[in-house]
Amino acid sequence: MVKTNWLMVLPPVLFGGLAVMFYTGMQRDNPDALPTALAGRAVPSVSVTPLGDLPGFDLATMQDGQVKLVNYWASWCAPCRVEHPNLEQLAEQGVPIYGVNYKDNPANALGFLAELGNPYEAVGQDAQGRMALDWGVYGVPETYVIDGAGRIVTRHAGPVTQRVIEGVIAPAIAKARGETPQS
């Protein structure tokens, strides 16, 4: 009878286990997606303070019958700068966007908007990040699609790019409006 050295068997077994783990991980629909447990639920409380003289918003704004985006951003956030032209494009197309300035210096935030433009219907400041905790924000930028009844349809963590608009934001807006996707 041949005695098998367990050290000879260990590497292939470990490799096989890792291969199975990697394969199952790659089978997810979108490996970059960070799903939200809040999808389908009413938006959490809205507790923002005014940012300068810009119009603010509250929970009633989220339940006004209109589909909208809520975008968490900060002046110190490089990806926020990257997504900004795409937010302006959405705003020009009539999509209302409400900005939540996250843990930022108000003067820097106002300078950011003065430099790049303001795509927001209204902007509030979440200086301590308390509202972001309630919403489950992972980091900035992060964008939520909200239906007219004030329920979260979906969220996107990361910059809003053209690809994200086409693959995530536009379909979620259509769903929130009760529209059927175009083939």
Short mmCIF file of C-alpha atoms in Angstrom, two decimals:
data_model
loop_
_atom_site.label_atom_id
_atom_site.label_comp_id
_atom_site.label_asym_id
_atom_site.label_seq_id
_atom_site.Cartn_x
_atom_site.Cartn_y
_atom_site.Cartn_z
CA MET A 1 0.00 0.00 0.00
CA VAL A 2 1.38 3.40 -1.02
CA LYS A 3 1.24 6.09 1.62
CA THR A 4 0.24 9.48 0.08
CA ASN A 5 2.04 12.48 1.41
CA TRP A 6 -0.68 15.04 2.26
CA LEU A 7 1.69 17.87 1.29
CA MET A 8 1.62 16.64 -2.30
CA VAL A 9 -2.20 16.72 -2.39
CA LEU A 10 -2.62 20.13 -0.74
CA PRO A 11 -1.56 22.41 -3.68
CA PRO A 12 -3.98 20.89 -6.23
CA VAL A 13 -6.83 20.95 -3.70
CA LEU A 14 -6.16 24.61 -2.84
CA PHE A 15 -5.90 25.51 -6.52
CA GLY A 16 -9.19 23.75 -7.26
CA GLY A 17 -10.94 25.56 -4.39
CA LEU A 18 -9.67 28.96 -5.56
CA ALA A 19 -10.65 28.20 -9.15
CA VAL A 20 -14.23 27.39 -8.08
CA MET A 21 -14.39 30.55 -5.95
CA PHE A 22 -13.13 32.78 -8.80
CA TYR A 23 -15.47 31.14 -11.31
CA THR A 24 -18.57 31.64 -9.14
CA GLY A 25 -17.53 35.23 -8.40
CA MET A 26 -17.27 35.99 -12.11
CA GLN A 27 -20.80 34.70 -12.76
CA ARG A 28 -22.47 37.70 -11.12
CA ASP A 29 -24.45 39.97 -13.47
CA ASN A 30 -22.30 43.03 -12.78
CA PRO A 31 -19.21 42.44 -10.67
CA ASP A 32 -18.82 46.21 -10.11
CA ALA A 33 -22.35 46.71 -8.80
CA LEU A 34 -22.90 47.45 -5.14
CA PRO A 35 -26.55 46.63 -4.63
CA THR A 36 -28.64 48.52 -2.12
CA ALA A 37 -30.86 46.89 0.45
CA LEU A 38 -33.11 49.96 0.15
CA ALA A 39 -34.33 49.26 -3.41
CA GLY A 40 -38.12 49.37 -3.45
CA ARG A 41 -38.30 51.08 -0.07
CA ALA A 42 -39.15 54.67 0.78
CA VAL A 43 -36.18 56.99 0.88
CA PRO A 44 -34.74 57.41 4.37
CA SER A 45 -34.96 60.76 6.08
CA VAL A 46 -33.63 63.77 4.28
CA SER A 47 -31.66 65.93 6.67
CA VAL A 48 -29.51 68.37 4.75
CA THR A 49 -28.55 71.92 5.62
CA PRO A 50 -28.52 74.67 2.99
CA LEU A 51 -25.37 75.11 0.92
CA GLY A 52 -24.83 78.82 0.57
CA ASP A 53 -27.80 80.55 -1.07
CA LEU A 54 -28.69 77.52 -3.20
CA PRO A 55 -32.19 76.07 -2.93
CA GLY A 56 -32.44 73.17 -0.49
CA PHE A 57 -34.79 70.19 -0.35
CA ASP A 58 -36.52 67.90 2.11
CA LEU A 59 -38.35 64.59 2.30
CA ALA A 60 -41.50 66.07 0.72
CA THR A 61 -39.42 66.84 -2.38
CA MET A 62 -38.69 63.13 -2.76
CA GLN A 63 -42.45 62.36 -2.81
CA ASP A 64 -43.57 64.97 -5.36
CA GLY A 65 -44.70 62.53 -8.08
CA GLN A 66 -41.62 63.14 -10.24
CA VAL A 67 -38.81 60.68 -11.00
CA LYS A 68 -35.49 62.16 -9.91
CA LEU A 69 -31.88 61.46 -9.08
CA VAL A 70 -30.16 62.06 -5.76
CA ASN A 71 -26.42 62.46 -6.22
CA TYR A 72 -23.91 62.42 -3.36
CA TRP A 73 -20.77 64.40 -4.30
CA ALA A 74 -17.89 66.41 -2.87
CA SER A 75 -15.42 68.97 -4.20
CA TRP A 76 -12.48 66.84 -3.02
CA CYS A 77 -13.74 63.84 -5.02
CA ALA A 78 -11.92 63.35 -8.35
CA PRO A 79 -14.57 60.95 -9.80
CA CYS A 80 -17.21 63.60 -8.98
CA ARG A 81 -15.39 65.96 -11.32
CA VAL A 82 -15.38 63.24 -14.01
CA GLU A 83 -19.12 62.57 -13.77
CA HIS A 84 -20.13 66.24 -13.63
CA PRO A 85 -20.57 66.80 -17.41
CA ASN A 86 -22.82 63.73 -17.56
CA LEU A 87 -24.97 65.07 -14.73
CA GLU A 88 -25.25 68.37 -16.58
CA GLN A 89 -26.33 66.46 -19.70
CA LEU A 90 -29.04 64.62 -17.74
CA ALA A 91 -30.24 67.90 -16.23
CA GLU A 92 -30.42 69.47 -19.71
CA GLN A 93 -32.57 66.50 -20.79
CA GLY A 94 -35.02 67.37 -18.02
CA VAL A 95 -33.99 64.88 -15.34
CA PRO A 96 -34.25 66.60 -11.95
CA ILE A 97 -31.13 66.00 -9.87
CA TYR A 98 -30.83 66.76 -6.18
CA GLY A 99 -27.28 67.09 -4.89
CA VAL A 100 -26.06 66.10 -1.46
CA ASN A 101 -22.68 67.63 -0.72
CA TYR A 102 -20.91 65.05 1.45
CA LYS A 103 -18.48 65.96 4.25
CA ASP A 104 -17.15 68.98 2.40
CA ASN A 105 -16.09 72.54 3.10
CA PRO A 106 -19.00 74.75 1.95
CA ALA A 107 -16.70 77.29 0.27
CA ASN A 108 -14.96 74.51 -1.69
CA ALA A 109 -18.31 72.99 -2.68
CA LEU A 110 -19.63 76.33 -3.93
CA GLY A 111 -16.35 76.89 -5.81
CA PHE A 112 -16.71 73.46 -7.44
CA LEU A 113 -20.20 74.36 -8.71
CA ALA A 114 -19.08 77.84 -9.80
CA GLU A 115 -16.25 76.31 -11.83
CA LEU A 116 -18.07 73.34 -13.40
CA GLY A 117 -21.70 74.48 -13.39
CA ASN A 118 -24.65 73.48 -11.27
CA PRO A 119 -26.78 70.60 -12.62
CA TYR A 120 -28.83 70.38 -9.42
CA GLU A 121 -32.45 71.46 -8.89
CA ALA A 122 -31.48 71.86 -5.25
CA VAL A 123 -28.42 71.14 -3.12
CA GLY A 124 -28.07 70.28 0.53
CA GLN A 125 -25.07 69.73 2.69
CA ASP A 126 -24.46 66.57 4.73
CA ALA A 127 -21.46 67.90 6.64
CA GLN A 128 -21.32 65.07 9.19
CA GLY A 129 -22.37 62.28 6.81
CA ARG A 130 -25.39 61.31 8.93
CA MET A 131 -27.87 61.31 6.05
CA ALA A 132 -25.41 59.28 3.97
CA LEU A 133 -25.32 56.61 6.69
CA ASP A 134 -29.12 56.35 6.61
CA TRP A 135 -29.04 55.98 2.83
CA GLY A 136 -26.25 53.36 2.93
CA VAL A 137 -23.80 55.47 0.97
CA TYR A 138 -20.61 53.57 0.26
CA GLY A 139 -18.63 56.61 -0.90
CA VAL A 140 -18.86 59.51 -3.30
CA PRO A 141 -19.98 59.79 -5.98
CA GLU A 142 -23.10 57.77 -5.52
CA THR A 143 -26.39 58.26 -7.35
CA TYR A 144 -29.90 57.04 -6.54
CA VAL A 145 -32.90 56.89 -8.86
CA ILE A 146 -36.05 57.80 -6.92
CA ASP A 147 -39.58 57.21 -8.23
CA GLY A 148 -42.38 59.76 -7.88
CA ALA A 149 -43.65 58.17 -4.66
CA GLY A 150 -40.27 58.60 -3.01
CA ARG A 151 -39.08 55.00 -3.30
CA ILE A 152 -35.53 54.04 -4.24
CA VAL A 153 -35.48 52.28 -7.61
CA THR A 154 -31.74 51.67 -7.76
CA ARG A 155 -28.40 53.13 -6.84
CA HIS A 156 -25.10 53.40 -8.61
CA ALA A 157 -21.87 53.66 -6.64
CA GLY A 158 -19.17 55.40 -8.66
CA PRO A 159 -19.13 58.08 -11.33
CA VAL A 160 -22.06 58.42 -13.71
CA THR A 161 -20.51 57.77 -17.13
CA GLN A 162 -22.25 57.47 -20.51
CA ARG A 163 -22.14 53.70 -20.10
CA VAL A 164 -23.79 53.97 -16.67
CA ILE A 165 -26.46 56.31 -18.05
CA GLU A 166 -27.30 53.84 -20.82
CA GLY A 167 -27.03 50.65 -18.76
CA VAL A 168 -28.25 51.68 -15.30
CA ILE A 169 -29.71 55.19 -14.98
CA ALA A 170 -31.92 55.37 -18.11
CA PRO A 171 -33.45 51.89 -17.58
CA ALA A 172 -34.11 52.70 -13.91
CA ILE A 173 -35.76 56.01 -14.86
CA ALA A 174 -37.91 54.18 -17.43
CA LYS A 175 -38.87 51.58 -14.81
CA ALA A 176 -39.72 54.31 -12.29
CA ARG A 177 -41.94 55.99 -14.91
CA GLY A 178 -43.64 52.68 -15.69
CA GLU A 179 -42.30 52.65 -19.23
CA THR A 180 -41.40 49.48 -21.09
CA PRO A 181 -37.83 49.19 -22.39
CA GLN A 182 -37.23 49.89 -26.08
CA SER A 183 -35.91 46.91 -28.13
#
